[in-house]
CSV table of C-alpha atoms in Angstrom, one decimal:
chain,number,residue,atom,x,y,z
A,1,GLN,CA,31.0,19.1,-66.0
A,2,VAL,CA,27.9,20.6,-64.5
A,3,GLN,CA,27.4,24.3,-64.3
A,4,LEU,CA,25.2,25.9,-61.6
A,5,VAL,CA,23.9,29.5,-62.0
A,6,GLU,CA,22.2,31.0,-59.0
A,7,SER,CA,20.0,34.0,-58.8
A,8,GLY,CA,17.5,35.7,-56.5
A,9,GLY,CA,19.5,36.8,-53.5
A,10,GLY,CA,19.3,40.2,-52.0
A,11,LEU,CA,18.4,42.4,-49.0
A,12,VAL,CA,15.0,42.0,-47.3
A,13,GLN,CA,13.4,43.0,-44.1
A,14,ALA,CA,12.6,40.4,-41.4
A,15,GLY,CA,9.3,38.8,-42.2
A,16,GLY,CA,9.8,39.2,-45.9
A,17,SER,CA,10.3,36.7,-48.7
A,18,LEU,CA,12.8,35.9,-51.4
A,19,ARG,CA,13.1,33.2,-54.0
A,20,LEU,CA,16.4,31.7,-55.1
A,21,SER,CA,16.8,29.9,-58.4
A,22,CYS,CA,19.5,27.5,-59.4
A,23,ALA,CA,19.8,26.5,-63.1
A,24,ALA,CA,21.9,23.4,-63.8
A,25,SER,CA,23.4,22.9,-67.2
A,26,GLY,CA,26.0,20.7,-68.8
A,27,SER,CA,26.3,16.9,-68.3
A,28,THR,CA,23.5,16.6,-65.7
A,29,SER,CA,22.2,13.1,-64.9
A,30,SER,CA,18.5,12.2,-64.7
A,31,ILE,CA,19.0,10.9,-61.2
A,32,ASN,CA,20.4,13.6,-58.9
A,33,ALA,CA,19.8,15.7,-55.9
A,34,ILE,CA,20.0,19.4,-55.9
A,35,GLY,CA,20.0,21.5,-52.8
A,36,TRP,CA,20.8,24.7,-51.1
A,37,TYR,CA,23.4,25.2,-48.4
A,38,ARG,CA,24.2,28.3,-46.5
A,39,GLN,CA,27.2,29.7,-44.7
A,40,ALA,CA,27.1,32.6,-42.3
A,41,PRO,CA,30.2,34.5,-41.2
A,42,GLY,CA,32.2,32.4,-38.7
A,43,LYS,CA,29.9,29.4,-39.1
A,44,GLU,CA,30.2,26.1,-41.0
A,45,ARG,CA,28.3,25.5,-44.2
A,46,GLU,CA,25.0,23.8,-43.5
A,47,LEU,CA,22.3,22.1,-45.5
A,48,VAL,CA,19.1,24.2,-45.9
A,49,ALA,CA,17.0,22.0,-48.2
A,50,GLN,CA,17.5,19.4,-50.8
A,51,ILE,CA,15.3,17.9,-53.5
A,52,ARG,CA,15.9,14.7,-55.4
A,53,SER,CA,15.0,14.0,-59.0
A,54,VAL,CA,12.2,11.7,-57.8
A,55,GLY,CA,10.8,14.7,-55.8
A,56,THR,CA,11.5,13.8,-52.3
A,57,THR,CA,12.8,16.6,-50.1
A,58,ASN,CA,14.5,17.3,-46.8
A,59,TYR,CA,14.9,20.5,-44.8
A,60,ALA,CA,16.9,21.8,-42.0
A,61,ASP,CA,14.8,22.0,-38.8
A,62,SER,CA,15.4,25.8,-38.7
A,63,VAL,CA,13.6,26.4,-42.0
A,64,LYS,CA,10.8,23.9,-41.9
A,65,GLY,CA,7.5,25.5,-42.4
A,66,ARG,CA,9.1,28.7,-43.8
A,67,PHE,CA,11.1,27.5,-46.8
A,68,THR,CA,10.0,25.4,-49.7
A,69,ILE,CA,12.2,23.7,-52.3
A,70,SER,CA,10.9,22.7,-55.7
A,71,ARG,CA,12.2,21.8,-59.1
A,72,ASP,CA,11.3,22.0,-62.7
A,73,ASN,CA,13.0,19.0,-64.3
A,74,ALA,CA,12.2,20.3,-67.8
A,75,LYS,CA,14.3,23.4,-67.1
A,76,ASN,CA,16.8,21.7,-64.8
A,77,THR,CA,16.1,24.4,-62.3
A,78,VAL,CA,15.6,24.3,-58.6
A,79,TYR,CA,13.8,27.0,-56.6
A,80,LEU,CA,14.0,27.8,-52.9
A,81,GLN,CA,11.0,29.9,-51.8
A,82,MET,CA,12.0,31.6,-48.5
A,83,ASN,CA,9.2,33.1,-46.4
A,84,SER,CA,9.0,34.7,-43.0
A,85,LEU,CA,12.7,35.4,-43.2
A,86,LYS,CA,14.7,36.1,-40.0
A,87,PRO,CA,17.9,37.9,-39.4
A,88,GLU,CA,19.5,34.5,-38.6
A,89,ASP,CA,18.8,33.4,-42.2
A,90,THR,CA,21.5,35.9,-43.3
A,91,ALA,CA,24.2,34.0,-45.2
A,92,VAL,CA,25.7,33.2,-48.5
A,93,TYR,CA,23.5,30.5,-50.1
A,94,TYR,CA,25.1,27.9,-52.3
A,95,CYS,CA,23.4,25.7,-54.8
A,96,HIS,CA,24.7,22.1,-54.6
A,97,TYR,CA,24.4,19.3,-57.2
A,98,LEU,CA,25.0,15.7,-56.4
A,99,ASP,CA,24.9,12.5,-58.5
A,100,TYR,CA,28.1,10.4,-58.7
A,101,ARG,CA,29.8,13.8,-58.7
A,102,GLU,CA,29.5,16.9,-56.7
A,103,TYR,CA,29.3,20.5,-57.8
A,104,TRP,CA,28.8,23.9,-56.1
A,105,GLY,CA,27.5,27.2,-57.4
A,106,GLN,CA,29.2,30.4,-56.8
A,107,GLY,CA,26.9,31.5,-54.0
A,108,THR,CA,24.4,34.3,-53.6
A,109,GLN,CA,24.1,36.6,-50.6
A,110,VAL,CA,20.9,36.8,-48.6
A,111,THR,CA,20.7,39.5,-46.0
A,112,VAL,CA,17.8,39.9,-43.7
A,113,SER,CA,17.6,43.1,-41.7
A,114,SER,CA,15.8,43.4,-38.4
């Protein structure tokens, strides 16, 4: 089992910044991919950003240039730095872990006011 603990969500004004953290614990593998998905009311869950254990990343087009994903392998923690936030970034953000298994965090609310 892998446990994912998210933190860092909250309320911010448009143009502001937030940093999300996801700490993975338990039976994690050395080769994995950890990412952030988000789901807004009435919309499907979508990938925001993902980082693999080798360091490669991918981002949704809507967040490129504004969000940065990084990881500290020693701490098994992934960070999502979100800058220049927009109201359309408002959603519940979920941490996602993938190796030969798949796990989800409980979600953290991000609200961007206009």
